[in-house]
Amino acid sequence: MPGSKPPGVDNVVCTARVQNQMDIGLLTFCMPGAFSPGKFPACVSQLRNPDSTILSFQSGTTVILGTKHPVDALVQLYKMLYYILKRTGRVCTVRDFRVQNVVGNAHLGYDIDVVKLARTHRMRSMYEKSIFPGLHFTIPTSPIRFIVFRRKGRFVITGGKNGRDIHEAYNMVLPWLEPFITEPAEEDEEEQENKARGKKKKKNIRKTSKR
């Protein structure tokens, strides 16, 4: 479809169990960028290359967020264990590493009439524009869930276990969305105003620099 963007993976959510893990309070001192929110019973560690977040609970349950591949998530987890070993001498092991959810995204390049889609498939969709601009959509016999937006036919794919699930879900949902495609997406008034403001701002900056 002209103007469409093929599906890609945005986020992989993985879990694991870390054995011999230390107290959450001590863990915050071992990990760079780690902190423990007062009311949240976990240590939050933010790592780079690739950017990711690890939630470490006192029970040893660990959640890895933000990577685009399970291998990267596992590497980040072992990076955390390396910091613990380096700074405390404690050896931790990983058990039950699993992929819980793969989140992808795509767009068709055309607006979608989400109101009509919701009315036509009431049993498979949920749409409350005043609460959230996206339409939640499901397909029979599939665990995959979709969040469809009007502008340019953008939608989020969630519930997969790997990249193949995301691509298969994309091909699966197209026949359901195509009848509700409208004219090629054009810039709305708000986007035009934002662009005009941006150009005006650049001109003012250039004038100021010349002075």
PDB file of C-alpha atoms in Angstrom, residues 193-211:
ATOM      1  CA  GLU A 193      -0.154  25.953  12.801  1.00  0.00           C
ATOM      2  CA  ASN A 194       2.702  24.126  14.566  1.00  0.00           C
ATOM      3  CA  LYS A 195       4.785  24.140  11.374  1.00  0.00           C
ATOM      4  CA  ALA A 196       4.080  27.842  10.821  1.00  0.00           C
ATOM      5  CA  ARG A 197       5.142  28.623  14.389  1.00  0.00           C
ATOM      6  CA  GLY A 198       8.322  26.588  13.902  1.00  0.00           C
ATOM      7  CA  LYS A 199       9.243  28.491  10.734  1.00  0.00           C
ATOM      8  CA  LYS A 200       8.514  31.821  12.409  1.00  0.00           C
ATOM      9  CA  LYS A 201      10.686  30.860  15.364  1.00  0.00           C
ATOM     10  CA  LYS A 202      13.584  29.931  13.065  1.00  0.00           C
ATOM     11  CA  LYS A 203      13.323  33.284  11.271  1.00  0.00           C
ATOM     12  CA  ASN A 204      13.407  35.156  14.589  1.00  0.00           C
ATOM     13  CA  ILE A 205      16.476  33.186  15.693  1.00  0.00           C
ATOM     14  CA  ARG A 206      18.270  34.016  12.406  1.00  0.00           C
ATOM     15  CA  LYS A 207      17.440  37.726  12.753  1.00  0.00           C
ATOM     16  CA  THR A 208      18.698  37.748  16.354  1.00  0.00           C
ATOM     17  CA  SER A 209      21.965  35.972  15.388  1.00  0.00           C
ATOM     18  CA  LYS A 210      22.615  38.512  12.600  1.00  0.00           C
ATOM     19  CA  ARG A 211      22.341  41.367  15.053  1.00  0.00           C
TER      20      ARG A 211
END
